[in-house]
Amino acid sequence: MKKTHIILLLGIAALIAGLISFSADFSTYDTIGSAKEKQGKFVHIIAKLDKTHPVEYDAVKNPNYLTFYAVDSLGGKTKVVFHNSMPADLEKSERLVMKGKMGNEHFECSDILLKCPSKYKDDKQQLQNNMKEQTSMK
Amino acid sequence: MKFEGEHLLPGQIGHFFVILSFVAAIIATISFFKASRVVDLTEKQNWLKTARLSFYLQVAGGFVIFGCILYICSNHLFEYMYAYKHASLELEYKYLLSCIWEGQEGSFLLWTIWHGVLGIFLIKKSREWEAPVMTVVSFAQFFLLMMILGIHFGNIKIGNSPFSLTRNEISAPIFGRANYLSFIKDGLGLNVLLRNYWMVIHPPILFLGFASTIIPFAYAYAGIQTKRYGDWVKEALPYTLMCAAILGVGIMMGGKWAYESLNFGGYWAWDPVENASLVPWLLLIAGMHTMVIYKATGHSLRASYLFAFLTFIFILYSTFLTRTGVLGDTSVHAFTEAGEDISFRIFGVLFSFKAMNALILLYLFSFTIPSLFLLAKNYKKIPTINKEENTNSREFWMYIGSLVFFLTAVFIIAKTSVPVYNKIFGTKIAPPEDIEFSYNKVIVLVAIILGFLTAIAQYLKYKTTTGKYLFKTIWLPTLIAVLIMTALVIFYPFTYHKQGAGFLGAIYVAAFAVIYSLVANAFYIWTVQKGKILKASSPVAHAGFMLMLIGILISAGNKKVISSSTVNGITLPSSGKDPMTKEVDNPRENLTLLREVPASLDDYKVTFLKDSAGNEKGRKFYKLNFQRKDKTSGKTLEQFGLEPDVYQMKDNNMSSNPDTKSYLFRDIFTYVSYALNKTGQEKDTVKFSEIKLNAGDTSFYSNGYLVLNKVVNNPIDKKYKKEPGQVALMADITVTSKEKQTFNAKPLVLVDSLGIVNIDDTVFAQNLFVRFIGIDENKKIRIGIKESNTLIDYVTIKAYVFPLINLVWIGLVIMAAGLILGMLQRGKFTKLQSGIILSLSLAFVFYMFLLANA
């Protein structure tokens, strides 16, 4: 066996070991309900903004404190605290992907990814809605 | 029904040329393939003639198609879906090209055009390799044109045409009217995130990089097809070097764009879309090195085949990742998705998008399976040297370096493909908590290995090297590197404590390895290559790459958030402290600046002066003044303005563009993280209260007092332009707050034939409005004051300091220079050609990365 082959095998072994050990880093996509069962664990939650509660954010008082309520498709509901500025189109968003940890009182969110209808130019449904809105008679 | 006002001709021309080009690509593929197989020379020439003609036709067709799309978008023909989706009336002309490649169809077309240009070049230059090489290029053209074909075969629609009509694509009641077009006043326009000059230049360069990776692939295929198993390497190597330069520059342009104008807070975030283009580059670099080894020693030919194939295969795989929506929720680049959660209720939609994804997969598999199959089948026939490389030879360590690149690529793509496993196996694996760190902790090890390899391997000779020779040449650079590192540790230690001591240690080791390599390669140019820098392509490229890595390590390691909110006097709930720094683990990075109230950021006093509208609709600039004073004397040392801006569009889509103050050794980077939406503001209900003053009199308000200094007749002031027949009076008032801050207020009153107009002034810091009401019968000045209780004007920003980030860009430019030098050395160029290519490409890259926005 050649030296280069041995090194290649060692490299591959290191790679596999690396990938396996890092798989512990990976988190999971959870519902609000299942996140509540594993409090303190880092999870991703896919949910929607609960429009029945107000979004609280006052940049003058504290630009790093945003709180709102989120609901998911299974009806789970939680208060969310995000120590960062309010994403501009939060209230228009259709879907939120929130990263963070569930606590006793609320979901402590460290990052939010917004899915907004306007970003989906390839979504035909959305295009149709746009078109209807734009061309409706006044 | 006959529709009014439609312009159908450009679409018909465009669509005709799509079909023509598609057919031409099929004929070219078959003819080139035939030409590569027949032995008879006249027959071969005949096939080649047909093949070339149809390839030229296809290339010309590509340009015509492009011209038609350009015409449709620039004339705002919203009867076409493409114009409706990507163009709009207010879009500036310079973004016209951007809106073409915003769409999937446009970017496939761009790719086709580059393949076409490269193909013509290959037809002219590749001599006896032409037929097999061009078979591959034409075959790729067939798939790319199929993506924009938009033809129905029975129920299945093949590709999405850029010329489809809005009324055929979507259904809305308006299309029941013959004059529907007069109701579609405007298109949706270019996504605000993409309105940036980088969007004009980054996609063409990146796609040229993507397109050129087909050349090593095609030559490797030609090697197997012609059974001249080793000869292709010499031909393909200059192209591979060119491709490495272009793709590398294209990728980093994306990084520069993100750094300069997107609020990601950096230039690299290990986002799947970024990874997808980095992985082919890593494979290409691995292949480039094995090809050099083969040329010098005859080793590593099989690996060269594998890497040449894999590079293009992973370009296709990255297309699959970014274009089919499979990445879903893991990427911030939402605009590249084809949308996975498409409404399934509409029959046509379901089919159209599924078919598109199937086409991309077909493209991927049609190149992956045959190439790997051919390689496996001919594996034994590919010559190899049975004698092992010596461990004191250059080729041995170069080969190890290639393996490191290859394994790094596998690691990155394995992690990036998690959404694909989720899709296949129905798992729910999500990215880790700290995505960047999960990559960085491996990449830092890679940097260590590559640093030491490139430092030492260069000094080894091919075949075998004596220890004496190695020591004689390498002791001095080693010593200098140790000295530089010591100086770095003492004078500029890393402050990256966030991930603990182990990682910090690894960063230090990496910094040493990389500095060592930089010094060793620079020395190599002078000592071994006797300063002939134009011949020293590989040490130049290595030194550039290492300089880039140093820049990356330092700018990431010592990046500092300076907009921490604690300076506002607000105590924040801390969620845990870092054991190393005793700093709050989760820094609150946003700072709210009240208008005209200075706040401290690091060494600077920052004041939000005012906001102003930009030329583009919905764009707003926030003028911030930065001032640095000497701590003891209080003298202003430095003062500059930054104007981060925000786009706010009609659909409430918002994007924030940073502004950066660049110094040679550091950048101050700031952007608006929250801007008040003024449309929904409540009406101010407080009324002005009137006071009467003579010049010199004093009056009070709740937070201080004001003095009327004087009244100026027909003043010269920038707020006001005198019209003929007007009389203007301005009150010059000094406002002094309880905190002993003074402000100036200059309200105006204008009198003309139409009546009286008041121009009020506002002291934002005191929430105080001042109005010049008039003059009473006793010649006293009537001043109105109002202390508002409505929201004051403010802006919330984030600000960072990136130290030594210029090293990243300078390193990139030098690396590109090294790669281009290598290409010029190994290709057949005259001195004049070399000079022109080198100077033009370097001037361009240098301008884009170091001057364009400085």
PDB file of C-alpha atoms in Angstrom, chain A residues 124, chain B residues 342-356:
ATOM      1  CA  LYS A 124     -47.794  31.772  -8.983  1.00  0.00           C
TER       2      LYS A 124
ATOM      3  CA  ILE B 342     -45.894  26.097  -4.668  1.00  0.00           C
ATOM      4  CA  SER B 343     -49.645  25.926  -4.602  1.00  0.00           C
ATOM      5  CA  PHE B 344     -50.574  22.419  -5.568  1.00  0.00           C
ATOM      6  CA  ARG B 345     -54.140  23.175  -6.406  1.00  0.00           C
ATOM      7  CA  ILE B 346     -53.444  24.515  -9.837  1.00  0.00           C
ATOM      8  CA  PHE B 347     -52.717  21.737 -12.222  1.00  0.00           C
ATOM      9  CA  GLY B 348     -50.443  23.649 -14.563  1.00  0.00           C
ATOM     10  CA  VAL B 349     -48.267  25.085 -11.809  1.00  0.00           C
ATOM     11  CA  LEU B 350     -47.530  21.743 -10.274  1.00  0.00           C
ATOM     12  CA  PHE B 351     -46.418  20.376 -13.573  1.00  0.00           C
ATOM     13  CA  SER B 352     -44.404  23.337 -14.687  1.00  0.00           C
ATOM     14  CA  PHE B 353     -42.235  23.506 -11.601  1.00  0.00           C
ATOM     15  CA  LYS B 354     -41.816  19.803 -11.166  1.00  0.00           C
ATOM     16  CA  ALA B 355     -40.717  19.582 -14.772  1.00  0.00           C
ATOM     17  CA  MET B 356     -38.164  22.340 -14.226  1.00  0.00           C
TER      18      MET B 356
END
